[in-house]
Each structure stands twice: as structure tokens, then as C-alpha cells.
């Protein structure tokens, strides 16, 4: 590649999205790219020509090691939807103008479904207008709902945190051994896909009985059946811990969190901001049963816990960034790097590049065959899929007793 490149981060951060930036940088340096720019706050910042040079942070090997141990989006993220091309050509022309100004040959964008839409729109525009610049998607989302790829960088680490936290919550909740159990409800992110909530199943082991029920958005949530389940568990167990997705919804389509608050905020992509599901259910259970309840919303913690990231996930996040650069070097554009599982025992995974049109804006749900018949559990098929993704650890660099991070100046 003769020119420079730029990399951006978009959408909800993950514990390992910075490893993908490290991978892009490492590959670019390996093939002799001159400058590697980083967009500050994704395409939104890029449109304002806001960039840094990664060389300033990553030239020393310690920079890359620290970046891998830094949560959130080091470059800054955004939730910016590219407008439809017709009538908004100026926005697209601006992107190409800035690319030309900085001699940027290829743009790499790390993100989920919505961010892959940006890659699609820009590569389509380039193709339609004879522009030589290339655009590559780097997969990232804790939601694990991108199609084609076996899994998404960010998922394994969030799943590891969720499984660990659930196990610790179960340990705590069972410590009292009371005749009347505390009903603990844990709310997990993931919007309309239950992959993250499913990770609650990974808490189970020979030292832990696991979550008592797991409710995914793939199944319509039945309040009466839920209450009956809770009452049964309360009669038979001294501790009850239930995992629910933030995206569970009742038969008429309303999210459970909307039952408590009708005025839910909406982002640029029309996604409702979901929160309060566990609190709503815990209150309802308390009212109906008189039992002590507790609501825990894992919220941001589950996507920012780099101190407990999966090493497998860190390495794969690095790899997809690295391989995106190699694919662009081969002349590819309008594609996203996918993770392709080649084996489970031992776990093996390679990568390839896939047409962005089959990926952007498509959500992949948890397969129905992994959800138990009663609709509130996961079977072994899920565990075989997910367990390898949470394996391994990378110890943070501790300074003054807390992990040290790489930050933009
Ligand atoms: O896209 C990932 C995600 O973490 C979802 O699981 C969650 O619903 C959403 O982001 C939250 O977005 P925000 O941080 O913008 O509220």
C-alpha cells in the first residue's frame, strides 16, 4: 500500500475493541504503510477531520501491550448513521475529500451491525463514483449478533465477565441459607439477541449450580409463566438467581422495560435505550410474593471489564484488525473480516473476508435448538459453542492498585 490508512471505532465499546486497533496498526507497519491515522469518535469525528496519528502512541511495543489492556474505545466512538446517498452526496464527498487530503487509501471501521452499514454505504458510493479508496469492516460487538462470522470480538470477554459475575452473585445469594430465599434478578445487555444473556449459563460448574432461569429475547416473555416459575423456585430453593435480557418483550411487542417507563430514549438508528427490566421484575415479584428481591443491572460493567477479558477474545480481536489490513493490501474492499471456526477440540479459528452486503444491518439470534424446551435455559450445544471463547486471561498492568490504561492526549 503506497498511501496512508485510517481506522475508526464505532458503536458500543467492548473490552477488546482496542486490540483490533492494535492489530490494524501492527499489520500496517508490517507491510510498510506510512501513516496510520485514528478517527477521533468514528466517522462523525472524521467528517470534522478529527484524527490522531497512532505512531504517537504505539511506536513502542509497550504502547500496543497497554492498548490491549485498555477498555472502551481508545479513539472514541460514535453512533452515527450515514444518511441515504440521494440528496446527501455532500456528506459522502466530504469523506473522500478528507481521505484525499491525507492521502488515505483505505478506511477500516470496527463495529457491529450499524457500523457495518457505514462500510457498506461508503464502499457502494466509491464503486458508483469510480473512487479508488477501499473500505473494510472489522467485526466488534458484545451482542455477538453479526451474521456470517462464527462469533464477534468483544463477545467472549463480556461473556466471561457475565459468567464470572453470575457465579459470584450466586455465591453471595446462597450464603444466607434462609428459609425464604432472596430472589435476585440480573439484567444483561444484548438488545434483541440473547447471546450475552445466554452466557449466564457458563456460570454453572462442579462448584456452582448456575443460574436458576435464563430469559432471552428470542422467546416471547410470559409474565404469568415467569411468576409461576419464581414461586416454584422460591418453594424449593434457598437461593434464586435469574438472568434476564434487557430486550425481553411481551406478546404485543413491548419491551418489559417499557412497562415501567413508556418514554424510552431512542438513538440515531432507532434503537430504544433499554434499562430497568430487572428493577421492574424484582418489584413485581416482591409485590406478588412478599419475598426479598434484588435487581442487578450489569450495564456498562459487562462491556468495559478489560481486567477480566478473555485472552482468546483479545487475540482474535487483534487478528481481525490485522487481517483486514492484509485483505485491503490484496485489493479487497466492501468486506468484513469473519471468524471461521475450524474445530472445537482443540478450538481453532481462522479468518476470511466476506461481502459487507450480507452483513450490514442483519441481526443473528441465538439458534432455537440451543434454548431448552421450557424457554428459560440453554443446553449443551450453547456451552460447546461459547466455552472456548472465554478461555485465557491477560493480566492488567496495575499502578497504584488499579489497572493502568492508554489514553489519548
Ligand atoms: O451495541 C452494544 C450495546 O452494548 C447493546 O448491548 C446495548 O443495548 C447498547 O449497546 C447500549 O448502548 P448505549 O451505550 O449507547 O446506551
Short mmCIF file of C-alpha atoms and ligand atoms in Angstrom, two decimals:
data_model
loop_
_atom_site.label_atom_id
_atom_site.label_comp_id
_atom_site.label_asym_id
_atom_site.label_seq_id
_atom_site.Cartn_x
_atom_site.Cartn_y
_atom_site.Cartn_z
CA UNK A 1 0.00 0.00 0.00
CA UNK A 2 1.55 3.29 -1.07
CA UNK A 3 -0.74 5.69 0.79
CA UNK A 4 -1.84 6.02 4.39
CA UNK A 5 -4.72 4.34 6.20
CA UNK A 6 -7.26 5.31 8.86
CA UNK A 7 -9.01 3.22 11.49
CA UNK A 8 -12.15 4.12 13.44
CA UNK A 9 -14.22 2.66 16.26
CA UNK A 10 -17.99 2.82 16.32
CA UNK A 11 -20.99 1.76 18.39
CA UNK A 12 -20.97 0.38 21.91
CA UNK A 13 -17.42 -0.22 23.14
CA UNK A 14 -16.10 -3.63 24.16
CA UNK A 15 -13.28 -4.84 26.36
CA UNK A 16 -11.19 -5.71 23.29
CA UNK A 17 -12.03 -3.22 20.53
CA UNK A 18 -8.68 -1.58 21.18
CA UNK A 19 -6.93 -4.85 20.37
CA UNK A 20 -8.40 -4.56 16.87
CA UNK A 21 -6.87 -1.10 16.50
CA UNK A 22 -3.57 -2.60 17.68
CA UNK A 23 -3.95 -5.32 15.03
CA UNK A 24 -4.59 -2.80 12.27
CA UNK A 25 -1.55 -0.80 13.34
CA UNK A 26 0.73 -3.84 13.61
CA UNK A 27 -0.21 -5.15 10.15
CA UNK A 28 0.11 -1.70 8.59
CA UNK A 29 3.61 -1.32 9.98
CA UNK A 30 4.50 -4.84 8.85
CA UNK A 31 3.58 -4.08 5.22
CA UNK A 32 5.21 -0.66 5.30
CA UNK A 33 2.21 1.69 5.41
CA UNK A 34 3.47 5.19 6.07
CA UNK A 35 0.90 6.79 8.39
CA UNK A 36 -1.85 5.07 10.39
CA UNK A 37 -4.46 7.59 11.42
CA UNK A 38 -7.12 7.01 14.07
CA UNK A 39 -10.51 8.72 13.73
CA UNK A 40 -11.49 10.52 16.90
CA UNK A 41 -15.12 9.49 17.57
CA UNK A 42 -15.58 7.39 14.47
CA UNK A 43 -16.96 8.62 11.18
CA UNK A 44 -18.65 11.53 12.95
CA UNK A 45 -15.28 12.91 14.07
CA UNK A 46 -13.71 12.02 10.72
CA UNK A 47 -16.23 14.25 8.94
CA UNK A 48 -14.81 17.07 11.08
CA UNK A 49 -11.29 15.95 10.15
CA UNK A 50 -10.56 14.88 13.73
CA UNK A 51 -7.74 12.37 13.74
CA UNK A 52 -4.63 11.34 15.61
CA UNK A 53 -1.53 9.52 14.39
CA UNK A 54 -1.24 6.14 16.05
CA UNK A 55 2.54 6.25 15.76
CA UNK A 56 2.49 8.79 18.61
CA UNK A 57 1.08 6.14 20.95
CA UNK A 58 2.05 2.77 19.55
CA UNK A 59 5.58 3.13 18.19
CA UNK A 60 6.99 1.45 21.32
CA UNK A 61 5.90 -2.20 21.86
CA UNK A 62 4.67 -1.19 25.33
CA UNK A 63 2.06 1.02 23.59
CA UNK A 64 0.43 -1.98 21.90
CA UNK A 65 0.54 -4.02 25.11
CA UNK A 66 -1.09 -1.21 27.06
CA UNK A 67 -3.71 -0.64 24.35
CA UNK A 68 -4.72 -4.32 24.54
CA UNK A 69 -5.30 -3.81 28.27
CA UNK A 70 -7.34 -0.61 27.85
CA UNK A 71 -11.16 -0.83 27.90
CA UNK A 72 -13.64 1.21 25.90
CA UNK A 73 -12.84 2.86 22.57
CA UNK A 74 -9.37 4.42 22.84
CA UNK A 75 -10.10 6.54 19.76
CA UNK A 76 -13.58 7.49 20.92
CA UNK A 77 -16.77 6.05 19.46
CA UNK A 78 -19.99 7.36 17.90
CA UNK A 79 -23.47 6.23 16.98
CA UNK A 80 -23.70 7.99 13.63
CA UNK A 81 -25.88 6.78 10.79
CA UNK A 82 -24.70 7.64 7.28
CA UNK A 83 -27.63 9.32 5.52
CA UNK A 84 -29.08 7.79 2.37
CA UNK A 85 -26.90 8.80 -0.56
CA UNK A 86 -29.57 10.55 -2.62
CA UNK A 87 -29.75 14.16 -1.52
CA UNK A 88 -26.77 13.79 0.83
CA UNK A 89 -23.92 13.43 -1.68
CA UNK A 90 -22.11 16.27 0.11
CA UNK A 91 -21.64 14.10 3.22
CA UNK A 92 -20.08 11.33 1.14
CA UNK A 93 -17.94 13.72 -0.90
CA UNK A 94 -16.64 15.15 2.39
CA UNK A 95 -15.39 11.71 3.45
CA UNK A 96 -13.48 11.29 0.17
CA UNK A 97 -12.19 14.85 0.32
CA UNK A 98 -10.67 14.20 3.76
CA UNK A 99 -9.27 10.88 2.59
CA UNK A 100 -7.62 12.56 -0.40
CA UNK A 101 -6.30 15.41 1.73
CA UNK A 102 -4.44 12.94 3.97
CA UNK A 103 -3.57 10.51 1.18
CA UNK A 104 -5.69 7.81 2.84
CA UNK A 105 -6.06 4.76 0.64
CA UNK A 106 -8.09 2.59 2.93
CA UNK A 107 -10.53 3.09 5.80
CA UNK A 108 -11.02 0.40 8.48
CA UNK A 109 -14.10 0.54 10.68
CA UNK A 110 -14.51 -1.58 13.81
CA UNK A 111 -18.11 -2.04 14.86
CA UNK A 112 -21.34 -4.03 14.85
CA UNK A 113 -24.36 -4.18 12.55
CA UNK A 114 -24.93 -0.43 12.35
CA UNK A 115 -21.25 0.35 11.83
CA UNK A 116 -21.04 -2.19 9.03
CA UNK A 117 -23.77 -0.16 7.34
CA UNK A 118 -21.26 2.72 7.22
CA UNK A 119 -18.72 0.44 5.48
CA UNK A 120 -21.39 -0.69 3.04
CA UNK A 121 -22.59 2.84 2.21
CA UNK A 122 -19.08 4.19 1.70
CA UNK A 123 -17.89 1.27 -0.43
CA UNK A 124 -21.08 1.43 -2.51
CA UNK A 125 -20.54 5.15 -3.06
CA UNK A 126 -16.92 4.58 -4.07
CA UNK A 127 -17.97 1.87 -6.55
CA UNK A 128 -20.74 4.01 -8.03
CA UNK A 129 -18.50 7.06 -8.43
CA UNK A 130 -15.27 5.40 -9.60
CA UNK A 131 -13.35 6.27 -6.42
CA UNK A 132 -10.24 4.17 -5.76
CA UNK A 133 -10.38 4.26 -1.92
CA UNK A 134 -11.12 0.99 -0.10
CA UNK A 135 -13.31 0.24 2.94
CA UNK A 136 -13.03 -2.72 5.26
CA UNK A 137 -15.16 -3.78 8.23
CA UNK A 138 -13.58 -5.10 11.41
CA UNK A 139 -16.18 -7.03 13.46
CA UNK A 140 -16.92 -5.98 17.02
CA UNK A 141 -19.91 -6.31 19.28
CA UNK A 142 -20.61 -7.70 22.70
CA UNK A 143 -24.05 -8.57 21.31
CA UNK A 144 -22.49 -11.29 19.09
CA UNK A 145 -25.25 -10.81 16.57
CA UNK A 146 -23.35 -10.20 13.33
CA UNK A 147 -24.22 -12.82 10.72
CA UNK A 148 -21.76 -14.99 8.74
CA UNK A 149 -18.96 -14.77 11.32
CA UNK A 150 -18.90 -17.63 13.88
CA UNK A 151 -18.72 -15.06 16.68
CA UNK A 152 -17.79 -11.42 17.22
CA UNK A 153 -14.77 -10.00 19.01
CA UNK A 154 -15.96 -8.47 22.27
CA UNK A 155 -18.43 -11.25 22.98
CA UNK A 156 -16.03 -13.69 24.63
CA UNK A 157 -14.83 -11.09 27.13
CA UNK A 158 -18.31 -9.84 28.01
CA UNK A 159 -19.45 -13.48 28.34
CA UNK A 160 -16.52 -14.23 30.65
CA UNK A 161 -17.41 -11.25 32.84
CA UNK A 162 -21.09 -12.24 32.92
CA UNK A 163 -20.37 -15.88 33.78
CA UNK A 164 -17.93 -14.81 36.50
CA UNK A 165 -20.25 -12.18 37.95
CA UNK A 166 -23.24 -14.52 37.92
CA UNK A 167 -21.19 -17.10 39.76
CA UNK A 168 -20.14 -14.56 42.38
CA UNK A 169 -23.71 -13.29 42.77
CA UNK A 170 -24.98 -16.87 43.19
CA UNK A 171 -22.28 -17.49 45.83
CA UNK A 172 -23.35 -14.36 47.71
CA UNK A 173 -27.08 -15.03 47.41
CA UNK A 174 -26.81 -18.59 48.68
CA UNK A 175 -24.68 -17.63 51.69
CA UNK A 176 -27.63 -16.92 54.00
CA UNK A 177 -29.37 -20.27 53.53
CA UNK A 178 -32.58 -18.57 54.62
CA UNK A 179 -35.91 -20.43 54.69
CA UNK A 180 -37.27 -17.74 52.40
CA UNK A 181 -34.82 -17.04 49.58
CA UNK A 182 -33.82 -13.69 48.19
CA UNK A 183 -34.87 -13.50 44.54
CA UNK A 184 -32.05 -11.91 42.64
CA UNK A 185 -32.67 -10.76 39.06
CA UNK A 186 -29.68 -9.87 36.88
CA UNK A 187 -30.21 -7.79 33.73
CA UNK A 188 -27.84 -8.32 30.83
CA UNK A 189 -27.33 -6.30 27.62
CA UNK A 190 -27.75 -7.55 24.07
CA UNK A 191 -30.79 -5.73 22.70
CA UNK A 192 -32.71 -8.19 20.51
CA UNK A 193 -30.19 -11.03 20.58
CA UNK A 194 -29.80 -13.24 23.64
CA UNK A 195 -26.16 -14.26 23.17
CA UNK A 196 -24.92 -12.25 26.13
CA UNK A 197 -27.69 -13.34 28.47
CA UNK A 198 -27.03 -16.92 27.42
CA UNK A 199 -23.53 -16.51 28.89
CA UNK A 200 -25.16 -16.72 32.32
CA UNK A 201 -25.29 -20.47 31.60
CA UNK A 202 -21.49 -20.56 31.71
CA UNK A 203 -21.53 -19.88 35.48
CA UNK A 204 -22.51 -23.50 36.03
CA UNK A 205 -19.79 -25.96 37.01
CA UNK A 206 -18.99 -28.65 39.57
CA UNK A 207 -18.67 -25.86 42.17
CA UNK A 208 -21.78 -23.89 41.16
CA UNK A 209 -25.36 -24.89 40.40
CA UNK A 210 -25.67 -21.97 37.95
CA UNK A 211 -28.47 -19.52 37.21
CA UNK A 212 -31.95 -20.84 38.04
CA UNK A 213 -33.57 -19.45 34.90
CA UNK A 214 -32.35 -17.53 31.86
CA UNK A 215 -34.74 -15.43 29.77
CA UNK A 216 -33.65 -14.49 26.24
CA UNK A 217 -35.35 -12.03 23.85
CA UNK A 218 -35.63 -14.82 21.27
CA UNK A 219 -38.68 -16.07 23.21
CA UNK A 220 -41.77 -14.01 23.96
CA UNK A 221 -41.76 -13.24 27.69
CA UNK A 222 -44.83 -14.54 29.51
CA UNK A 223 -45.28 -12.71 32.82
CA UNK A 224 -47.59 -15.34 34.32
CA UNK A 225 -45.26 -18.20 33.45
CA UNK A 226 -42.34 -16.19 34.91
CA UNK A 227 -44.21 -15.59 38.18
CA UNK A 228 -45.15 -19.27 38.42
CA UNK A 229 -41.52 -20.23 37.85
CA UNK A 230 -40.27 -17.80 40.53
CA UNK A 231 -42.82 -19.09 43.07
CA UNK A 232 -41.84 -22.69 42.37
CA UNK A 233 -38.14 -21.90 42.72
CA UNK A 234 -38.79 -19.99 45.96
CA UNK A 235 -40.56 -23.02 47.44
CA UNK A 236 -37.80 -25.44 46.50
CA UNK A 237 -34.56 -23.43 46.83
CA UNK A 238 -32.82 -21.31 49.43
CA UNK A 239 -31.33 -19.00 46.80
CA UNK A 240 -32.80 -17.93 43.47
CA UNK A 241 -30.77 -16.09 40.81
CA UNK A 242 -32.40 -15.35 37.46
CA UNK A 243 -30.77 -13.81 34.36
CA UNK A 244 -32.90 -11.67 32.03
CA UNK A 245 -32.04 -9.93 28.81
CA UNK A 246 -32.64 -6.18 28.62
CA UNK A 247 -34.52 -7.00 25.40
CA UNK A 248 -37.19 -9.39 26.69
CA UNK A 249 -40.59 -8.39 25.39
CA UNK A 250 -44.19 -9.42 25.91
CA UNK A 251 -46.57 -10.77 23.26
CA UNK A 252 -47.68 -7.35 21.99
CA UNK A 253 -44.05 -6.46 21.23
CA UNK A 254 -43.43 -4.07 24.09
CA UNK A 255 -40.16 -4.48 25.93
CA UNK A 256 -40.56 -5.32 29.62
CA UNK A 257 -38.54 -2.19 30.46
CA UNK A 258 -41.20 -0.16 28.64
CA UNK A 259 -43.87 -1.41 31.03
CA UNK A 260 -42.18 0.66 33.71
CA UNK A 261 -41.28 3.60 31.52
CA UNK A 262 -43.10 4.34 28.25
CA UNK A 263 -40.80 7.20 27.27
CA UNK A 264 -37.69 5.23 26.41
CA UNK A 265 -34.99 7.25 24.60
CA UNK A 266 -34.08 6.26 21.01
CA UNK A 267 -30.66 6.53 19.28
CA UNK A 268 -29.74 7.52 15.69
CA UNK A 269 -30.53 4.01 14.47
CA UNK A 270 -33.94 3.95 16.14
CA UNK A 271 -32.75 1.60 18.90
CA UNK A 272 -34.51 2.08 22.21
CA UNK A 273 -32.27 2.57 25.20
CA UNK A 274 -33.11 -0.36 27.40
CA UNK A 275 -32.74 -0.31 31.12
CA UNK A 276 -34.84 -1.13 34.15
CA UNK A 277 -36.06 -4.62 33.23
CA UNK A 278 -34.61 -6.28 36.34
CA UNK A 279 -35.84 -3.48 38.61
CA UNK A 280 -39.36 -3.79 37.18
CA UNK A 281 -39.46 -7.57 37.57
CA UNK A 282 -37.92 -7.50 41.06
CA UNK A 283 -40.56 -5.05 42.22
CA UNK A 284 -43.34 -7.14 40.71
CA UNK A 285 -42.03 -10.30 42.39
CA UNK A 286 -41.74 -8.51 45.74
CA UNK A 287 -45.32 -7.24 45.44
CA UNK A 288 -46.74 -10.64 44.49
CA UNK A 289 -44.74 -12.87 46.82
CA UNK A 290 -43.60 -10.67 49.69
CA UNK A 291 -40.11 -12.11 49.24
CA UNK A 292 -36.94 -10.06 49.43
CA UNK A 293 -35.75 -9.22 45.93
CA UNK A 294 -32.68 -7.64 44.44
CA UNK A 295 -32.18 -6.20 40.95
CA UNK A 296 -28.72 -6.02 39.41
CA UNK A 297 -28.16 -4.29 36.07
CA UNK A 298 -24.74 -5.23 34.72
CA UNK A 299 -24.95 -2.29 32.31
CA UNK A 300 -21.62 -0.81 31.24
CA UNK A 301 -19.63 -3.11 33.51
CA UNK A 302 -20.09 -6.09 31.18
CA UNK A 303 -18.56 -4.37 28.16
CA UNK A 304 -15.75 -2.49 29.91
CA UNK A 305 -14.24 -5.21 32.10
CA UNK A 306 -10.90 -5.50 30.36
CA UNK A 307 -9.36 -6.63 33.65
CA UNK A 308 -11.25 -9.90 33.11
CA UNK A 309 -11.05 -10.07 29.32
CA UNK A 310 -10.73 -13.40 27.54
CA UNK A 311 -7.27 -13.87 26.05
CA UNK A 312 -8.86 -15.80 23.17
CA UNK A 313 -11.02 -12.74 22.51
CA UNK A 314 -8.10 -10.31 22.75
CA UNK A 315 -6.08 -12.37 20.29
CA UNK A 316 -8.96 -12.73 17.85
CA UNK A 317 -9.80 -9.02 18.05
CA UNK A 318 -6.16 -8.29 17.18
CA UNK A 319 -6.26 -10.83 14.34
CA UNK A 320 -9.37 -9.44 12.63
CA UNK A 321 -7.77 -5.98 12.64
CA UNK A 322 -4.51 -7.42 11.30
CA UNK A 323 -6.20 -9.48 8.60
CA UNK A 324 -8.40 -6.58 7.49
CA UNK A 325 -5.22 -4.72 6.53
CA UNK A 326 -3.83 -7.75 4.68
CA UNK A 327 -7.12 -8.14 2.81
CA UNK A 328 -7.10 -4.46 1.81
CA UNK A 329 -3.49 -4.84 0.69
CA UNK A 330 -4.74 -7.57 -1.67
CA UNK A 331 -7.17 -5.01 -3.11
CA UNK A 332 -10.32 -6.11 -1.26
CA UNK A 333 -13.00 -3.55 -0.39
CA UNK A 334 -16.62 -3.56 0.80
CA UNK A 335 -15.97 -6.57 3.01
CA UNK A 336 -15.81 -7.53 6.66
CA UNK A 337 -13.37 -9.99 8.21
CA UNK A 338 -15.16 -13.02 9.64
CA UNK A 339 -14.02 -15.52 12.27
CA UNK A 340 -14.34 -19.04 10.91
CA UNK A 341 -14.27 -21.86 13.48
CA UNK A 342 -12.36 -24.89 12.26
CA UNK A 343 -12.58 -27.10 15.31
CA UNK A 344 -13.67 -27.37 18.95
CA UNK A 345 -11.23 -29.89 20.35
CA UNK A 346 -8.84 -28.21 20.28
CA UNK A 347 -10.61 -24.96 19.48
CA UNK A 348 -9.30 -23.47 16.23
CA UNK A 349 -10.39 -20.40 14.35
CA UNK A 350 -9.26 -18.74 11.14
CA UNK A 351 -10.46 -15.66 9.26
CA UNK A 352 -11.72 -14.72 5.83
CA UNK A 353 -13.24 -11.66 4.16
CA UNK A 354 -16.96 -11.57 3.35
CA UNK A 355 -19.22 -9.28 1.32
CA UNK A 356 -20.48 -6.48 3.59
CA UNK A 357 -23.92 -6.52 1.91
CA UNK A 358 -24.71 -9.86 3.56
CA UNK A 359 -23.71 -8.50 6.96
CA UNK A 360 -24.73 -4.85 7.45
CA UNK A 361 -27.97 -4.34 9.38
CA UNK A 362 -28.61 -8.08 9.81
CA UNK A 363 -29.07 -9.44 13.37
CA UNK A 364 -28.30 -13.09 14.11
CA UNK A 365 -30.29 -14.56 17.00
CA UNK A 366 -29.38 -17.46 19.30
CA UNK A 367 -30.38 -20.67 17.45
CA UNK A 368 -33.68 -22.08 18.72
CA UNK A 369 -32.14 -25.55 19.12
CA UNK A 370 -29.88 -24.29 21.94
CA UNK A 371 -32.78 -22.96 24.03
CA UNK A 372 -34.36 -25.50 26.38
CA UNK A 373 -37.96 -26.57 25.83
CA UNK A 374 -39.27 -24.57 28.80
CA UNK A 375 -37.78 -21.46 27.17
CA UNK A 376 -35.69 -20.41 30.16
CA UNK A 377 -32.37 -22.21 29.83
CA UNK A 378 -29.57 -23.17 27.44
CA UNK A 379 -28.46 -26.68 26.54
CA UNK A 380 -25.02 -28.20 25.96
CA UNK A 381 -24.95 -27.04 22.35
CA UNK A 382 -24.59 -23.46 23.55
CA UNK A 383 -21.91 -24.32 26.07
CA UNK A 384 -19.84 -26.18 23.46
CA UNK A 385 -20.06 -23.10 21.26
CA UNK A 386 -19.33 -20.46 23.89
CA UNK A 387 -16.92 -22.04 26.40
CA UNK A 388 -13.84 -21.82 24.12
CA UNK A 389 -14.47 -18.11 23.56
CA UNK A 390 -13.99 -17.19 27.22
CA UNK A 391 -10.74 -19.07 27.74
CA UNK A 392 -7.48 -17.44 28.84
CA UNK A 393 -6.58 -14.25 30.67
CA UNK A 394 -4.26 -11.30 30.15
CA UNK A 395 -3.15 -9.71 33.38
CA UNK A 396 -3.57 -5.90 33.52
CA UNK A 397 -0.68 -3.60 34.36
CA UNK A 398 -1.52 -2.38 37.87
CA UNK A 399 -0.42 1.07 39.01
CA UNK A 400 -1.43 2.35 42.45
CA UNK A 401 -3.56 -0.75 42.87
CA UNK A 402 -5.74 -0.27 39.78
CA UNK A 403 -5.26 -1.21 36.09
CA UNK A 404 -3.34 1.35 34.03
CA UNK A 405 -4.78 2.44 30.65
CA UNK A 406 -3.54 4.11 27.47
CA UNK A 407 -5.34 7.44 26.94
CA UNK A 408 -5.42 9.99 24.14
CA UNK A 409 -3.58 13.21 24.92
O1 LIG B 1 -24.38 -2.39 20.90
C1 LIG B 1 -23.96 -2.94 22.07
C2 LIG B 1 -24.75 -2.50 23.24
O2 LIG B 1 -23.91 -2.67 24.35
C3 LIG B 1 -26.10 -3.21 23.44
O3 LIG B 1 -25.98 -4.46 24.02
C4 LIG B 1 -26.82 -2.23 24.31
O4 LIG B 1 -28.21 -2.34 24.20
C5 LIG B 1 -26.38 -0.94 23.73
O5 LIG B 1 -25.09 -1.13 23.22
C6 LIG B 1 -26.35 0.21 24.70
O6 LIG B 1 -25.97 1.33 24.01
P1 LIG B 1 -25.62 2.73 24.68
O7 LIG B 1 -24.35 2.55 25.42
O8 LIG B 1 -25.50 3.65 23.51
O9 LIG B 1 -26.76 3.04 25.60
#
